[in-house]
Coordinates of C-alpha atoms in Angstrom, one line a residue:
T1 CA 84.9 92.4 153.6
M2 CA 88.5 92.0 152.5
G3 CA 89.5 93.5 155.8
W4 CA 87.7 90.7 157.6
V5 CA 89.5 88.1 155.6
W6 CA 92.9 89.6 155.6
G7 CA 92.9 91.2 159.1
P8 CA 93.8 88.2 161.3
L9 CA 96.5 86.9 159.0
F10 CA 97.9 90.5 158.4
G11 CA 98.2 91.0 162.1
A12 CA 99.8 87.6 162.6
F13 CA 102.5 88.3 160.0
L14 CA 103.3 91.6 161.7
V15 CA 103.7 89.9 165.1
R16 CA 105.8 87.1 163.6
F17 CA 108.1 89.1 161.4
L18 CA 108.1 92.7 162.8
D19 CA 106.6 93.8 166.1
W20 CA 103.0 94.1 167.4
R21 CA 103.4 97.9 167.4
W22 CA 103.4 97.8 163.6
Q23 CA 99.7 97.1 163.7
F24 CA 99.3 100.7 164.7
Y25 CA 102.1 102.2 162.6
L26 CA 100.7 100.8 159.3
N27 CA 97.2 101.9 160.1
V28 CA 98.4 105.6 159.8
P29 CA 99.1 105.4 156.0
L30 CA 96.0 103.3 155.5
A31 CA 93.9 105.9 157.3
V32 CA 95.4 108.7 155.2
A33 CA 94.6 106.7 152.0
G34 CA 91.0 106.3 153.3
I35 CA 90.6 110.0 153.9
V36 CA 91.9 110.8 150.4
A37 CA 89.6 108.2 148.8
A38 CA 86.6 109.5 150.7
W39 CA 87.4 113.1 149.7
F40 CA 87.5 112.3 145.9
V41 CA 84.6 109.8 146.0
L42 CA 82.1 111.8 148.2
R43 CA 82.7 115.3 146.8
H44 CA 80.4 114.5 143.9
L45 CA 77.4 113.6 146.1
D46 CA 74.7 116.1 146.9
E47 CA 75.1 118.0 150.1
P48 CA 72.6 117.0 152.8
T49 CA 69.6 119.3 153.1
A50 CA 68.6 118.5 156.7
T51 CA 68.4 121.4 159.1
G52 CA 68.5 121.5 162.9
R53 CA 71.0 121.8 165.7
M54 CA 73.2 119.0 166.8
D55 CA 71.9 117.1 169.9
W56 CA 75.0 117.8 171.9
A57 CA 73.4 116.8 175.3
G58 CA 72.2 113.5 174.0
A59 CA 75.4 112.7 172.1
S60 CA 77.5 113.6 175.2
S61 CA 75.5 111.5 177.6
L62 CA 75.5 108.5 175.2
T63 CA 79.3 108.8 174.9
V64 CA 79.8 108.8 178.6
A65 CA 77.5 105.8 179.0
L66 CA 79.3 103.8 176.3
V67 CA 82.8 104.7 177.4
A68 CA 82.1 104.0 181.1
L69 CA 80.4 100.6 180.2
N70 CA 83.2 99.5 178.0
V71 CA 86.1 100.5 180.3
A72 CA 84.3 98.7 183.2
L73 CA 83.8 95.6 181.2
L74 CA 87.2 95.4 179.7
E75 CA 89.1 96.4 182.8
S76 CA 87.4 93.4 184.5
S77 CA 88.7 91.1 181.8
D78 CA 92.3 91.9 181.4
I79 CA 93.5 89.4 178.7
Q80 CA 97.2 89.6 177.9
S81 CA 99.6 87.6 175.7
V82 CA 99.4 84.3 177.4
T83 CA 100.2 80.6 177.0
G84 CA 97.2 79.5 179.1
L85 CA 94.6 80.6 181.6
G86 CA 97.1 80.5 184.3
D87 CA 98.6 83.7 182.9
L88 CA 95.2 85.5 182.8
T89 CA 94.4 88.2 185.4
A90 CA 91.0 89.5 186.3
Q91 CA 92.2 92.3 188.7
A92 CA 90.7 95.6 187.6
R93 CA 92.9 98.7 187.7
V94 CA 89.9 101.0 187.8
P95 CA 86.8 101.0 190.1
V96 CA 84.4 98.8 188.1
V97 CA 81.2 99.3 190.1
P98 CA 81.3 103.1 190.1
L99 CA 81.9 103.0 186.3
L100 CA 78.9 100.7 185.9
L101 CA 76.8 103.1 188.0
L102 CA 78.0 106.0 185.9
A103 CA 77.0 104.1 182.7
A104 CA 73.5 103.5 184.2
V105 CA 73.0 107.1 185.2
A106 CA 74.3 108.4 181.9
T107 CA 72.0 106.0 180.0
G108 CA 69.0 107.4 182.1
V109 CA 70.0 111.0 181.3
F110 CA 70.4 110.1 177.6
W111 CA 66.9 108.5 177.6
M112 CA 65.4 111.7 179.1
M113 CA 67.3 114.0 176.8
E114 CA 66.2 112.1 173.7
R115 CA 62.5 112.2 174.7
R116 CA 62.7 116.0 174.9
A117 CA 65.1 116.8 172.0
E118 CA 63.8 118.4 168.8
N119 CA 66.5 116.6 166.7
P120 CA 67.5 113.6 168.9
T121 CA 70.7 111.7 168.3
V122 CA 68.6 108.5 168.4
D123 CA 64.9 108.7 167.9
L124 CA 63.6 106.3 170.5
A125 CA 60.5 105.7 168.4
L126 CA 62.8 103.5 166.2
F127 CA 62.7 100.8 168.9
R128 CA 58.9 100.5 168.5
Q129 CA 59.3 99.3 164.9
P130 CA 58.5 95.6 164.5
D131 CA 61.8 94.5 163.1
F132 CA 64.1 97.0 164.7
T133 CA 64.6 96.0 168.3
P134 CA 64.8 92.2 167.6
A135 CA 67.5 92.8 164.9
V136 CA 69.5 95.1 167.2
A137 CA 69.3 92.5 170.0
V138 CA 70.5 89.7 167.6
N139 CA 73.4 91.9 166.6
F140 CA 74.3 92.3 170.3
L141 CA 74.2 88.6 171.0
V142 CA 76.1 87.7 167.8
G143 CA 78.8 90.1 168.9
A144 CA 79.0 88.4 172.4
A145 CA 79.3 85.0 170.7
L146 CA 81.8 86.1 168.0
I147 CA 84.3 87.5 170.5
I148 CA 84.5 84.1 172.2
A149 CA 85.7 82.5 169.0
M150 CA 88.1 85.4 168.2
V151 CA 89.7 85.2 171.7
D152 CA 89.6 81.5 172.4
V153 CA 91.2 80.3 169.1
P154 CA 94.6 82.0 169.8
F155 CA 94.5 80.5 173.3
F156 CA 94.0 77.0 171.9
V157 CA 96.8 77.6 169.3
N158 CA 99.1 78.7 172.2
V159 CA 98.3 75.5 174.0
I160 CA 99.1 73.4 171.0
E161 CA 102.1 75.4 169.6
G162 CA 103.8 76.4 172.8
D163 CA 105.9 79.1 171.1
V164 CA 104.0 82.4 171.4
T165 CA 105.6 83.9 168.3
E166 CA 104.9 80.9 166.0
A167 CA 101.4 80.7 167.6
A168 CA 100.5 84.2 166.4
L169 CA 101.1 83.1 162.8
A170 CA 99.2 79.9 163.2
S171 CA 96.3 81.7 164.9
G172 CA 96.0 84.1 162.0
R173 CA 95.9 81.2 159.5
V174 CA 93.3 79.3 161.5
L175 CA 91.1 82.4 162.1
S176 CA 91.2 83.2 158.4
A177 CA 88.9 80.2 157.9
L178 CA 86.3 81.9 160.1
T179 CA 86.7 85.3 158.6
A180 CA 86.8 84.2 154.9
A181 CA 83.6 82.1 155.4
M182 CA 82.0 85.1 157.1
A183 CA 82.8 87.3 154.2
V184 CA 81.6 85.0 151.5
F185 CA 78.4 84.0 153.3
S186 CA 77.5 87.6 154.2
Y187 CA 77.0 88.1 150.5
V188 CA 75.1 84.8 150.2
G189 CA 72.9 85.8 153.1
G190 CA 72.1 89.1 151.6
R191 CA 71.1 87.6 148.3
R192 CA 69.0 84.8 149.9
S193 CA 67.3 87.3 152.2
E194 CA 66.1 89.2 149.1
R195 CA 64.1 86.1 148.2
A196 CA 63.4 84.4 151.5
G197 CA 63.1 87.4 153.8
Y198 CA 65.1 88.2 156.9
R199 CA 63.8 85.6 159.3
V200 CA 64.5 82.4 157.4
V201 CA 68.1 83.3 156.6
T202 CA 68.8 84.6 160.1
L203 CA 67.4 81.5 161.7
A204 CA 69.5 79.3 159.4
G205 CA 72.7 81.2 160.2
L206 CA 72.1 81.2 163.9
T207 CA 71.4 77.4 163.8
I208 CA 74.6 76.7 161.9
A209 CA 76.7 78.9 164.2
A210 CA 75.2 77.4 167.3
S211 CA 75.8 73.9 166.0
A212 CA 79.4 74.7 165.1
F213 CA 80.0 76.0 168.7
V214 CA 78.6 72.8 170.1
L215 CA 80.9 70.8 167.8
M216 CA 83.9 72.8 168.9
G217 CA 83.0 72.6 172.6
T218 CA 82.7 68.8 172.4
T219 CA 85.7 68.0 170.2
W220 CA 88.4 70.5 170.9
D221 CA 91.1 69.5 173.4
S222 CA 94.8 70.1 173.9
E223 CA 95.5 67.6 171.1
V224 CA 93.1 69.1 168.5
S225 CA 94.8 69.6 165.1
F226 CA 94.9 72.9 163.2
W227 CA 92.9 71.3 160.3
V228 CA 90.1 70.3 162.6
M229 CA 90.1 73.8 164.0
A230 CA 90.0 75.4 160.6
W231 CA 87.1 73.4 159.1
Q232 CA 85.0 73.8 162.2
L233 CA 85.7 77.6 162.3
G234 CA 84.8 77.6 158.6
V235 CA 81.3 76.2 159.5
L236 CA 81.0 78.8 162.2
G237 CA 81.9 81.6 159.7
V238 CA 79.1 80.3 157.4
G239 CA 76.6 80.7 160.2
F240 CA 77.8 84.2 161.3
G241 CA 78.0 85.3 157.7
L242 CA 74.4 84.3 156.9
V243 CA 73.2 86.4 159.9
T244 CA 75.1 89.6 159.1
A245 CA 73.2 90.9 156.0
P246 CA 69.6 90.2 157.0
T247 CA 69.9 91.6 160.5
N248 CA 71.7 94.7 159.3
A249 CA 69.2 95.2 156.6
A250 CA 66.3 94.7 158.9
V251 CA 67.5 97.5 161.2
V252 CA 68.1 99.9 158.3
D253 CA 64.9 99.1 156.5
A254 CA 62.8 99.6 159.6
A255 CA 64.0 103.2 159.8
A256 CA 62.7 106.2 157.9
A257 CA 64.9 107.5 155.1
D258 CA 66.3 110.3 157.2
Q259 CA 67.1 108.0 160.1
R260 CA 69.0 105.2 158.3
G261 CA 72.4 106.6 159.3
T262 CA 71.4 106.4 162.9
A263 CA 70.0 102.9 162.5
A264 CA 73.2 101.7 160.8
G265 CA 75.2 103.2 163.6
L266 CA 73.1 101.4 166.2
V267 CA 73.9 98.1 164.5
I268 CA 77.6 98.6 165.0
V269 CA 77.2 99.9 168.5
A270 CA 75.1 96.9 169.5
R271 CA 77.6 94.5 168.1
L272 CA 80.6 96.3 169.8
I273 CA 78.9 96.3 173.1
G274 CA 78.2 92.6 172.6
L275 CA 81.9 92.1 172.0
S276 CA 82.7 93.8 175.3
V277 CA 80.1 91.9 177.3
G278 CA 81.2 88.6 175.7
L279 CA 84.8 89.2 176.5
S280 CA 84.1 90.1 180.1
G281 CA 81.9 87.0 180.5
L282 CA 84.4 84.8 178.7
T283 CA 87.2 85.8 181.1
A284 CA 85.0 85.4 184.2
W285 CA 83.8 82.0 183.3
A286 CA 87.1 80.6 182.0
L287 CA 89.0 81.8 185.1
H288 CA 86.3 80.3 187.3
R289 CA 86.4 76.9 185.6
Y290 CA 90.2 76.9 185.5
N291 CA 90.5 77.6 189.2
Q292 CA 87.7 75.1 189.9
L293 CA 89.5 72.3 188.0
R294 CA 93.0 73.0 189.1
P295 CA 92.7 71.2 192.5
T296 CA 91.8 68.0 190.6
I297 CA 95.3 67.7 189.1
V298 CA 97.3 64.7 190.1
L299 CA 101.0 65.2 189.6
P300 CA 104.1 63.2 190.5
P301 CA 106.4 64.4 193.3
I302 CA 108.2 67.6 192.5
S303 CA 111.5 65.7 192.7
D304 CA 110.4 63.4 189.9
P305 CA 112.1 64.3 186.6
A306 CA 108.8 63.9 184.9
Y307 CA 107.2 66.6 187.1
A308 CA 107.7 69.6 184.7
D309 CA 106.3 67.8 181.7
A310 CA 103.3 66.5 183.7
A311 CA 102.6 70.0 185.0
A312 CA 102.7 71.5 181.6
A313 CA 100.5 68.9 180.1
A314 CA 98.0 69.3 183.0
Q315 CA 97.8 73.1 182.5
A316 CA 97.3 72.6 178.8
D317 CA 94.5 70.1 179.4
L318 CA 92.8 72.4 182.0
T319 CA 93.1 75.4 179.7
A320 CA 91.6 73.5 176.8
T321 CA 88.7 72.2 179.0
A322 CA 87.8 75.6 180.4
L323 CA 88.0 77.2 176.9
A324 CA 85.9 74.5 175.3
E325 CA 83.2 75.1 177.8
T326 CA 83.0 78.7 176.7
F327 CA 82.2 77.5 173.2
L328 CA 79.2 75.7 174.7
A329 CA 78.2 79.0 176.5
A330 CA 78.4 80.8 173.1
A331 CA 76.1 78.2 171.7
V332 CA 73.6 79.0 174.5
V333 CA 73.9 82.7 173.6
L334 CA 73.0 82.0 170.0
V335 CA 70.0 79.9 171.0
V336 CA 68.8 83.0 172.9
A337 CA 69.3 84.9 169.7
L338 CA 67.3 82.3 167.8
V339 CA 64.4 82.7 170.2

């Protein structure tokens, strides 16, 4: 939870005062500290008593499917450090279609393997549990919507700030409103779901998050202030936070005691796949709208001294318009999750 809150600002400070590579360097001692802590904390727990061989065939085919899918999706949405959508590229460096076919074939192999395995990596019977599949699906859709906010906000800040280095710090500050609200209200959502059940809290969270996206999609432009961005992202974080605990708990509680580890893992996998799908869709839509709107620009002659400023302002407006529309698309995704 503290990582959610501190992460964006932590990364922003590294980019501003050191170098982006320090994000990776500093994770080495943090990982070592985590290993040491896990060793001392977990050594007192009872050893697992489950027997049976590892489902290597199922695990391998699932790994191939997930890696192929994610590489295909992310290679088709190559987002770099940019000042606007004009700097985005959508040219894949790998064959996307063959990778998607590989993912589909590997998924089919995984499904057949799991049906026959004595100790399957994922017991497919889990998906027949009443709460399981809907909660996994909601986590997938929440991931797709969440990445839109996490990627679009730095774009908007770059449009407003202009200086990429200063924009990194400003992005971290603004995103902290989203992540802090998510952290606090994930706890609130968990406590409320103990009394009201999964459905009421989840519906409330999705409604709040969808409403926040609609608000952002209709009010954010190239002149939007950081304060407006922050409080609206805070509302969005309230909605996402309320959804987190009940959907996670619904998945785990639907599983038998010896399958809860698998169920919890599927929650994370579903959300991460949602992130990849959302990022790919975000790039495709934003680039499409940017290129669609670009011919509508009316600029003074290139010899006019005001041309450069007018061109920069027009690009900022187009970028803001295209990105704001992705917020509305995210609201639609959350409405699907509501259903």
